[in-house]
Tab-separated table of C-alpha atoms in Angstrom:
chain	number	residue	atom	x	y	z
A	1	UNK	CA	27.545	10.552	0.967
A	2	UNK	CA	24.805	12.606	-1.510
A	3	UNK	CA	21.450	13.410	-1.168
A	4	UNK	CA	18.640	10.569	-1.944
A	5	UNK	CA	16.493	10.922	-4.880
A	6	UNK	CA	12.526	11.267	-4.479
A	7	UNK	CA	12.480	8.007	-5.083
A	8	UNK	CA	15.091	6.950	-3.072
A	9	UNK	CA	12.995	8.953	-0.301
A	10	UNK	CA	9.558	8.406	-1.037
A	11	UNK	CA	10.586	4.612	-0.686
A	12	UNK	CA	11.622	4.762	2.848
A	13	UNK	CA	8.961	6.232	4.024
A	14	UNK	CA	6.898	3.357	2.516
A	15	UNK	CA	9.337	0.789	4.110
A	16	UNK	CA	9.162	2.346	7.705
A	17	UNK	CA	4.861	3.003	7.486
A	18	UNK	CA	4.875	-0.942	6.746
A	19	UNK	CA	7.291	-1.572	9.803
A	20	UNK	CA	3.959	0.145	12.108
A	21	UNK	CA	1.844	-2.416	10.305
A	22	UNK	CA	-0.006	-4.591	12.373
A	23	UNK	CA	-0.933	-7.761	10.003
A	24	UNK	CA	0.805	-11.237	11.189
A	25	UNK	CA	1.029	-12.147	7.210
A	26	UNK	CA	3.108	-9.136	5.872
A	27	UNK	CA	4.108	-5.587	6.289
A	28	UNK	CA	2.772	-3.077	3.411
A	29	UNK	CA	3.412	0.741	3.601
A	30	UNK	CA	2.303	3.438	1.380
A	31	UNK	CA	3.424	7.332	1.225
A	32	UNK	CA	0.958	9.806	-0.429
A	33	UNK	CA	2.897	12.168	-3.283
A	34	UNK	CA	1.487	14.964	-4.785
A	35	UNK	CA	2.281	16.286	-8.189
A	36	UNK	CA	4.758	19.206	-6.333
A	37	UNK	CA	6.727	17.006	-4.218
A	38	UNK	CA	4.634	16.974	-0.773
A	39	UNK	CA	3.939	14.217	1.202
A	40	UNK	CA	-0.733	13.758	1.870
A	41	UNK	CA	-0.844	10.650	3.543
A	42	UNK	CA	0.393	7.283	4.458
A	43	UNK	CA	-0.880	4.336	4.974
A	44	UNK	CA	0.006	1.750	6.503
A	45	UNK	CA	-2.132	-2.805	6.709
A	46	UNK	CA	-3.571	-3.203	9.644
A	47	UNK	CA	-7.338	-2.883	11.700
A	48	UNK	CA	-9.044	0.362	11.857
A	49	UNK	CA	-8.767	2.462	14.496
A	50	UNK	CA	-11.106	1.364	17.414
A	51	UNK	CA	-10.390	-2.283	16.820
A	52	UNK	CA	-8.327	-5.146	18.289
A	53	UNK	CA	-5.465	-5.859	16.028
A	54	UNK	CA	-4.741	-9.108	14.508
A	55	UNK	CA	-1.561	-9.339	17.597
A	56	UNK	CA	-4.406	-9.210	19.442
A	57	UNK	CA	-7.126	-12.078	18.330
A	58	UNK	CA	-5.260	-13.786	15.961
A	59	UNK	CA	-6.160	-13.593	11.483
A	60	UNK	CA	-8.462	-15.487	10.610
A	61	UNK	CA	-7.343	-15.877	7.361
A	62	UNK	CA	-4.126	-17.778	8.871
A	63	UNK	CA	-5.999	-20.148	11.476
A	64	UNK	CA	-8.503	-20.789	8.319
A	65	UNK	CA	-5.158	-21.669	5.782
A	66	UNK	CA	-6.325	-19.267	3.071
A	67	UNK	CA	-3.634	-18.993	0.763
A	68	UNK	CA	-2.868	-14.847	0.274
A	69	UNK	CA	-4.726	-12.483	-2.573
A	70	UNK	CA	-8.079	-15.216	-1.271
A	71	UNK	CA	-11.012	-13.902	0.751
A	72	UNK	CA	-9.978	-10.635	2.034
A	73	UNK	CA	-13.114	-9.921	3.419
A	74	UNK	CA	-12.763	-11.455	5.886
A	75	UNK	CA	-9.396	-10.086	7.350
A	76	UNK	CA	-10.283	-7.610	9.874
A	77	UNK	CA	-7.793	-5.929	7.886
A	78	UNK	CA	-7.704	-2.873	5.865
A	79	UNK	CA	-4.770	-2.859	2.958
A	80	UNK	CA	-1.894	-0.473	3.409
A	81	UNK	CA	-3.619	2.058	0.378
A	82	UNK	CA	-7.387	2.052	1.513
A	83	UNK	CA	-5.416	3.179	4.855
A	84	UNK	CA	-3.880	5.684	3.195
A	85	UNK	CA	-6.922	7.456	1.255
A	86	UNK	CA	-9.425	7.041	4.288
A	87	UNK	CA	-6.931	9.276	6.091
A	88	UNK	CA	-5.572	11.407	3.296
A	89	UNK	CA	-10.596	11.956	3.017
A	90	UNK	CA	-10.392	11.996	6.991
A	91	UNK	CA	-8.256	15.247	7.027
A	92	UNK	CA	-10.412	16.682	3.824
A	93	UNK	CA	-6.895	16.133	1.001
A	94	UNK	CA	-7.365	16.007	-2.064
A	95	UNK	CA	-5.368	12.592	-4.216
A	96	UNK	CA	-5.432	13.818	-8.163
A	97	UNK	CA	-2.494	13.800	-10.359
A	98	UNK	CA	-0.086	11.645	-7.325
A	99	UNK	CA	1.833	9.257	-7.502
A	100	UNK	CA	1.648	6.514	-4.774
A	101	UNK	CA	4.669	4.425	-2.994
A	102	UNK	CA	4.084	1.024	-1.941
A	103	UNK	CA	6.846	-1.532	-0.025
A	104	UNK	CA	4.294	-4.139	-2.442
A	105	UNK	CA	1.696	-3.478	-5.049
A	106	UNK	CA	-1.104	-2.972	-4.814
A	107	UNK	CA	-4.035	-6.257	-5.602
A	108	UNK	CA	-6.985	-5.470	-8.097
A	109	UNK	CA	-9.381	-4.085	-5.718
A	110	UNK	CA	-6.896	-1.931	-4.574
A	111	UNK	CA	-6.137	-0.999	-8.034
A	112	UNK	CA	-9.951	0.195	-8.141
A	113	UNK	CA	-9.186	2.569	-5.629
A	114	UNK	CA	-6.745	4.078	-6.520
A	115	UNK	CA	-7.699	4.785	-10.100
A	116	UNK	CA	-10.974	6.078	-9.051
A	117	UNK	CA	-8.587	8.461	-6.785
A	118	UNK	CA	-7.162	9.969	-9.436
A	119	UNK	CA	-3.218	8.763	-8.904
A	120	UNK	CA	-2.403	8.596	-12.317
A	121	UNK	CA	1.648	7.098	-11.188
A	122	UNK	CA	1.945	3.943	-8.849
A	123	UNK	CA	5.629	3.249	-7.457
A	124	UNK	CA	5.950	0.135	-6.078
A	125	UNK	CA	8.830	-2.758	-4.148
A	126	UNK	CA	8.488	-5.945	-4.737
A	127	UNK	CA	5.317	-7.830	-6.324
A	128	UNK	CA	2.215	-8.839	-5.912
A	129	UNK	CA	0.878	-11.698	-8.562
A	130	UNK	CA	-2.271	-9.607	-10.058
A	131	UNK	CA	-3.013	-9.290	-12.973
A	132	UNK	CA	-5.852	-7.714	-13.484
A	133	UNK	CA	-4.860	-5.065	-11.598
A	134	UNK	CA	-1.953	-4.806	-13.422
A	135	UNK	CA	-4.798	-5.039	-16.678
A	136	UNK	CA	-6.805	-2.115	-14.768
A	137	UNK	CA	-3.503	-0.162	-14.026
A	138	UNK	CA	-2.711	0.374	-17.852
A	139	UNK	CA	-6.821	0.811	-19.392
A	140	UNK	CA	-6.968	3.102	-16.393
A	141	UNK	CA	-2.991	5.195	-17.901
A	142	UNK	CA	-2.041	5.175	-15.123
A	143	UNK	CA	1.324	4.091	-14.701
A	144	UNK	CA	2.907	0.902	-12.631
A	145	UNK	CA	6.458	1.342	-12.487
A	146	UNK	CA	8.479	-0.995	-10.218
A	147	UNK	CA	10.796	0.541	-8.031
A	148	UNK	CA	14.616	-0.332	-9.653
A	149	UNK	CA	16.267	1.366	-6.475
A	150	UNK	CA	18.904	-0.750	-4.150
A	151	UNK	CA	16.176	-0.792	-0.787
A	152	UNK	CA	17.063	-3.798	1.764
A	153	UNK	CA	14.413	-2.992	4.085
């Protein structure tokens, strides 16, 4: 068995972190990696500390029949990328020049946060159709790359 590449390793970690998600609709995970290849933080989508999980109280967006990508403000949870950045800030870490590995392409809200945090590359497993996110990353010079390796979560 050959040694996995860095991309293979970090994407596998992102998919593993996604398994800890408390979202009833979609399991998303993210791993932030420093310019020298050290894991800085991980994040998964789900509720903030101390709040009940959707599995306990249900999903308001689901109850209201809201489609994916719409009315995110009604969700109890944070996106994986948001959780990752908040965790990094709590620990006093620095994201400038880093790469994020995500199970899904970030939305436009997360794209803006990642750009502001100084992340220079986003590697994702599955597409999320948000043309604004793609445009924002391009304008900011952030590399957006769909992972091409073999992965079967």
